[in-house]
């Protein structure tokens, strides 16, 4: 169970970092302005950028549309976390 938590934390942090970077690159100067643009409560959105929560699939779709990216652009699937056979690589 500890391995799974470690992987989840890493994935959450990577997602948060990518999300914040893409938001800024796309010209949304603040998390609040971006949250408004996708009709989401700003504190909820900020939790995504702090890796404290994960968006629903519906919210993820709204985020991707607003940023003009695909889910693959924001969801981390690094080789240091997953092996080619789909099993976790984290010990």
Tab-separated table of N, CA and C in Angstrom:
chain	number	residue	atom	x	y	z
A	1	UNK	N	0.820	-1.203	0.000
A	1	UNK	CA	0.000	0.000	0.000
A	1	UNK	C	0.861	1.262	0.000
A	2	UNK	N	2.008	1.203	0.670
A	2	UNK	CA	2.900	2.357	0.727
A	2	UNK	C	3.409	2.736	-0.663
A	3	UNK	N	3.706	1.737	-1.501
A	3	UNK	CA	4.174	2.011	-2.856
A	3	UNK	C	3.121	2.789	-3.635
A	4	UNK	N	1.872	2.371	-3.510
A	4	UNK	CA	0.775	3.009	-4.229
A	4	UNK	C	0.629	4.472	-3.801
A	5	UNK	N	0.741	4.749	-2.506
A	5	UNK	CA	0.652	6.125	-2.014
A	5	UNK	C	1.800	6.964	-2.547
A	6	UNK	N	2.986	6.367	-2.588
A	6	UNK	CA	4.148	7.082	-3.101
A	6	UNK	C	3.960	7.438	-4.572
A	7	UNK	N	3.460	6.505	-5.355
A	7	UNK	CA	3.210	6.750	-6.773
A	7	UNK	C	2.140	7.820	-6.930
A	8	UNK	N	1.069	7.720	-6.167
A	8	UNK	CA	-0.019	8.688	-6.253
A	8	UNK	C	0.481	10.088	-5.926
A	9	UNK	N	1.276	10.234	-4.887
A	9	UNK	CA	1.825	11.548	-4.527
A	9	UNK	C	2.685	12.115	-5.650
A	10	UNK	N	3.528	11.275	-6.220
A	10	UNK	CA	4.401	11.733	-7.309
A	10	UNK	C	3.587	12.165	-8.527
A	11	UNK	N	2.601	11.362	-8.883
A	11	UNK	CA	1.757	11.691	-10.033
A	11	UNK	C	0.996	12.989	-9.770
A	12	UNK	N	0.457	13.143	-8.568
A	12	UNK	CA	-0.266	14.373	-8.215
A	12	UNK	C	0.640	15.593	-8.315
A	13	UNK	N	1.857	15.487	-7.809
A	13	UNK	CA	2.799	16.616	-7.878
A	13	UNK	C	3.160	16.952	-9.322
A	14	UNK	N	3.370	15.942	-10.130
A	14	UNK	CA	3.721	16.172	-11.531
A	14	UNK	C	2.550	16.798	-12.290
A	15	UNK	N	1.342	16.312	-12.014
A	15	UNK	CA	0.151	16.895	-12.641
A	15	UNK	C	0.024	18.360	-12.254
A	16	UNK	N	0.191	18.653	-10.981
A	16	UNK	CA	0.069	20.034	-10.491
A	16	UNK	C	1.086	20.943	-11.153
A	17	UNK	N	2.311	20.474	-11.275
A	17	UNK	CA	3.372	21.268	-11.901
A	17	UNK	C	3.055	21.532	-13.373
A	18	UNK	N	2.638	20.507	-14.086
A	18	UNK	CA	2.289	20.676	-15.499
A	18	UNK	C	1.101	21.617	-15.669
A	19	UNK	N	0.113	21.459	-14.809
A	19	UNK	CA	-1.087	22.286	-14.893
A	19	UNK	C	-0.744	23.765	-14.705
A	20	UNK	N	0.020	24.066	-13.686
A	20	UNK	CA	0.415	25.447	-13.403
A	20	UNK	C	1.241	26.031	-14.563
A	21	UNK	N	2.183	25.239	-15.079
A	21	UNK	CA	3.030	25.686	-16.189
A	21	UNK	C	2.194	25.973	-17.435
A	22	UNK	N	1.294	25.071	-17.783
A	22	UNK	CA	0.457	25.268	-18.967
A	22	UNK	C	-0.467	26.469	-18.810
A	23	UNK	N	-1.019	26.641	-17.608
A	23	UNK	CA	-1.912	27.779	-17.355
A	23	UNK	C	-1.165	29.087	-17.611
A	24	UNK	N	0.036	29.187	-17.067
A	24	UNK	CA	0.823	30.414	-17.242
A	24	UNK	C	1.226	30.614	-18.701
A	25	UNK	N	1.637	29.542	-19.358
A	25	UNK	CA	2.029	29.636	-20.770
A	25	UNK	C	0.871	30.094	-21.656
A	26	UNK	N	-0.358	29.756	-21.247
A	26	UNK	CA	-1.527	30.103	-22.053
A	26	UNK	C	-2.091	31.481	-21.703
A	27	UNK	N	-1.387	32.202	-20.828
A	27	UNK	CA	-1.758	33.584	-20.549
A	27	UNK	C	-2.723	33.804	-19.406
A	28	UNK	N	-3.005	32.784	-18.650
A	28	UNK	CA	-3.851	32.962	-17.463
A	28	UNK	C	-2.918	33.311	-16.305
A	29	UNK	N	-2.931	34.587	-15.934
A	29	UNK	CA	-1.966	35.089	-14.952
A	29	UNK	C	-2.214	34.570	-13.540
A	30	UNK	N	-3.438	34.212	-13.247
A	30	UNK	CA	-3.731	33.742	-11.894
A	30	UNK	C	-4.603	32.496	-11.946
A	31	UNK	N	-4.481	31.704	-10.906
A	31	UNK	CA	-5.326	30.515	-10.779
A	31	UNK	C	-6.795	30.925	-10.715
A	32	UNK	N	-7.059	32.062	-10.064
A	32	UNK	CA	-8.441	32.530	-9.921
A	32	UNK	C	-9.061	32.865	-11.272
A	33	UNK	N	-8.312	33.556	-12.126
A	33	UNK	CA	-8.859	33.913	-13.439
A	33	UNK	C	-9.101	32.663	-14.279
A	34	UNK	N	-8.210	31.697	-14.175
A	34	UNK	CA	-8.417	30.460	-14.925
A	34	UNK	C	-9.623	29.699	-14.390
A	35	UNK	N	-9.732	29.607	-13.079
A	35	UNK	CA	-10.877	28.908	-12.477
A	35	UNK	C	-12.190	29.524	-12.946
A	36	UNK	N	-12.254	30.856	-12.966
A	36	UNK	CA	-13.470	31.523	-13.456
A	36	UNK	C	-13.753	31.155	-14.903
A	37	UNK	N	-12.710	31.055	-15.716
A	37	UNK	CA	-12.901	30.776	-17.132
A	37	UNK	C	-13.492	29.389	-17.396
A	38	UNK	N	-13.312	28.480	-16.458
A	38	UNK	CA	-13.893	27.140	-16.610
A	38	UNK	C	-15.042	26.904	-15.636
A	39	UNK	N	-15.531	28.006	-15.052
A	39	UNK	CA	-16.682	27.945	-14.148
A	39	UNK	C	-16.446	26.992	-12.976
A	40	UNK	N	-15.301	27.205	-12.318
A	40	UNK	CA	-14.921	26.377	-11.186
A	40	UNK	C	-14.572	27.271	-10.005
A	41	UNK	N	-14.859	26.808	-8.828
A	41	UNK	CA	-14.524	27.516	-7.600
A	41	UNK	C	-12.998	27.649	-7.496
A	42	UNK	N	-12.500	28.865	-7.288
A	42	UNK	CA	-11.058	29.113	-7.254
A	42	UNK	C	-10.329	28.281	-6.192
A	43	UNK	N	-10.844	28.168	-4.961
A	43	UNK	CA	-10.127	27.340	-3.984
A	43	UNK	C	-9.994	25.874	-4.417
A	44	UNK	N	-11.004	25.366	-5.094
A	44	UNK	CA	-10.933	23.989	-5.596
A	44	UNK	C	-9.831	23.871	-6.637
A	45	UNK	N	-9.793	24.807	-7.568
A	45	UNK	CA	-8.766	24.763	-8.600
A	45	UNK	C	-7.368	24.896	-7.991
A	46	UNK	N	-7.200	25.783	-7.045
A	46	UNK	CA	-5.887	25.956	-6.412
A	46	UNK	C	-5.412	24.660	-5.758
A	47	UNK	N	-6.353	23.867	-5.248
A	47	UNK	CA	-5.987	22.570	-4.649
A	47	UNK	C	-5.384	21.640	-5.703
A	48	UNK	N	-5.846	21.741	-6.950
A	48	UNK	CA	-5.251	20.940	-8.031
A	48	UNK	C	-3.807	21.367	-8.249
A	49	UNK	N	-3.564	22.658	-8.249
A	49	UNK	CA	-2.205	23.168	-8.496
A	49	UNK	C	-1.270	22.953	-7.300
A	50	UNK	N	-1.815	22.658	-6.140
A	50	UNK	CA	-0.993	22.345	-4.963
A	50	UNK	C	-0.893	20.838	-4.745
A	51	UNK	N	-1.432	20.070	-5.669
A	51	UNK	CA	-1.405	18.599	-5.594
A	51	UNK	C	-2.151	18.072	-4.370
A	52	UNK	N	-3.188	18.774	-3.965
A	52	UNK	CA	-3.980	18.354	-2.816
A	52	UNK	C	-5.273	17.645	-3.222
A	53	UNK	N	-5.626	17.727	-4.497
A	53	UNK	CA	-6.860	17.101	-4.988
A	53	UNK	C	-6.699	16.823	-6.473
A	54	UNK	N	-7.561	15.968	-7.000
A	54	UNK	CA	-7.552	15.648	-8.412
A	54	UNK	C	-8.907	16.021	-9.007
A	55	UNK	N	-8.897	16.564	-10.227
A	55	UNK	CA	-10.163	16.929	-10.858
A	55	UNK	C	-10.920	15.696	-11.342
A	56	UNK	N	-12.231	15.847	-11.455
A	56	UNK	CA	-13.039	14.794	-12.069
A	56	UNK	C	-12.710	14.752	-13.559
A	57	UNK	N	-13.177	13.735	-14.240
A	57	UNK	CA	-12.949	13.660	-15.687
A	57	UNK	C	-13.610	14.825	-16.405
A	58	UNK	N	-14.789	15.214	-15.955
A	58	UNK	CA	-15.477	16.351	-16.560
A	58	UNK	C	-14.668	17.638	-16.390
A	59	UNK	N	-14.144	17.845	-15.202
A	59	UNK	CA	-13.330	19.040	-14.948
A	59	UNK	C	-12.020	18.974	-15.721
A	60	UNK	N	-11.418	17.800	-15.792
A	60	UNK	CA	-10.192	17.646	-16.573
A	60	UNK	C	-10.458	18.010	-18.039
A	61	UNK	N	-11.584	17.589	-18.565
A	61	UNK	CA	-11.936	17.933	-19.948
A	61	UNK	C	-12.069	19.441	-20.112
A	62	UNK	N	-12.713	20.114	-19.163
A	62	UNK	CA	-12.849	21.574	-19.216
A	62	UNK	C	-11.479	22.253	-19.181
A	63	UNK	N	-10.598	21.750	-18.332
A	63	UNK	CA	-9.250	22.298	-18.220
A	63	UNK	C	-8.520	22.151	-19.555
A	64	UNK	N	-8.580	20.970	-20.130
A	64	UNK	CA	-7.879	20.713	-21.391
A	64	UNK	C	-8.423	21.577	-22.522
A	65	UNK	N	-9.731	21.742	-22.586
A	65	UNK	CA	-10.328	22.579	-23.624
A	65	UNK	C	-9.874	24.023	-23.458
A	66	UNK	N	-9.921	24.517	-22.227
A	66	UNK	CA	-9.548	25.913	-21.971
A	66	UNK	C	-8.068	26.170	-22.275
A	67	UNK	N	-7.231	25.179	-22.022
A	67	UNK	CA	-5.790	25.338	-22.254
A	67	UNK	C	-5.378	24.902	-23.660
A	68	UNK	N	-6.325	24.340	-24.396
A	68	UNK	CA	-6.061	23.831	-25.754
A	68	UNK	C	-4.942	22.789	-25.736
A	69	UNK	N	-5.105	21.808	-24.852
A	69	UNK	CA	-4.160	20.707	-24.727
A	69	UNK	C	-4.946	19.401	-24.652
A	70	UNK	N	-4.232	18.305	-24.722
A	70	UNK	CA	-4.858	16.999	-24.540
A	70	UNK	C	-4.616	16.531	-23.106
A	71	UNK	N	-5.381	15.559	-22.639
A	71	UNK	CA	-5.103	15.018	-21.304
A	71	UNK	C	-3.666	14.489	-21.180
A	72	UNK	N	-3.120	13.968	-22.267
A	72	UNK	CA	-1.739	13.477	-22.226
A	72	UNK	C	-0.740	14.580	-21.922
A	73	UNK	N	-1.095	15.818	-22.252
A	73	UNK	CA	-0.198	16.940	-21.974
A	73	UNK	C	-0.127	17.272	-20.488
A	74	UNK	N	-1.164	16.944	-19.743
A	74	UNK	CA	-1.180	17.294	-18.320
A	74	UNK	C	-1.052	16.091	-17.389
A	75	UNK	N	-1.391	14.907	-17.882
A	75	UNK	CA	-1.320	13.719	-17.030
A	75	UNK	C	0.041	13.048	-17.189
A	76	UNK	N	0.778	12.922	-16.101
A	76	UNK	CA	2.116	12.349	-16.184
A	76	UNK	C	2.088	10.831	-16.321
A	77	UNK	N	2.871	10.339	-17.237
A	77	UNK	CA	3.081	8.904	-17.379
A	77	UNK	C	4.578	8.682	-17.615
A	78	UNK	N	5.387	9.107	-16.662
A	78	UNK	CA	6.830	9.010	-16.835
A	78	UNK	C	7.328	7.573	-16.713
A	79	UNK	N	8.387	7.286	-17.432
A	79	UNK	CA	8.946	5.938	-17.396
A	79	UNK	C	9.558	5.603	-16.043
A	80	UNK	N	9.842	6.628	-15.242
A	80	UNK	CA	10.404	6.324	-13.928
A	80	UNK	C	9.326	5.906	-12.934
A	81	UNK	N	8.061	5.993	-13.314
A	81	UNK	CA	6.973	5.547	-12.446
A	81	UNK	C	6.372	4.243	-12.953
A	82	UNK	N	6.255	4.086	-14.270
A	82	UNK	CA	5.600	2.909	-14.855
A	82	UNK	C	6.558	2.163	-15.783
A	83	UNK	N	6.566	0.844	-15.657
A	83	UNK	CA	7.318	0.007	-16.588
A	83	UNK	C	6.488	-0.176	-17.849
A	84	UNK	N	7.097	-0.682	-18.881
A	84	UNK	CA	6.391	-0.909	-20.143
A	84	UNK	C	5.259	-1.921	-20.011
A	85	UNK	N	5.342	-2.816	-19.034
A	85	UNK	CA	4.287	-3.810	-18.847
A	85	UNK	C	3.139	-3.283	-17.982
A	86	UNK	N	3.218	-1.983	-17.593
A	86	UNK	CA	2.139	-1.367	-16.827
A	86	UNK	C	2.256	-1.496	-15.325
A	87	UNK	N	3.310	-2.133	-14.851
A	87	UNK	CA	3.495	-2.276	-13.408
A	87	UNK	C	4.294	-1.096	-12.867
A	88	UNK	N	4.080	-0.744	-11.607
A	88	UNK	CA	4.830	0.380	-11.024
A	88	UNK	C	6.319	0.089	-10.971
A	89	UNK	N	7.117	1.093	-11.293
A	89	UNK	CA	8.572	0.943	-11.242
A	89	UNK	C	9.132	1.459	-9.925
A	90	UNK	N	8.300	2.072	-9.102
A	90	UNK	CA	8.740	2.632	-7.825
A	90	UNK	C	8.801	1.522	-6.790
A	91	UNK	N	9.912	1.427	-6.118
A	91	UNK	CA	10.073	0.393	-5.085
A	91	UNK	C	9.500	0.853	-3.774
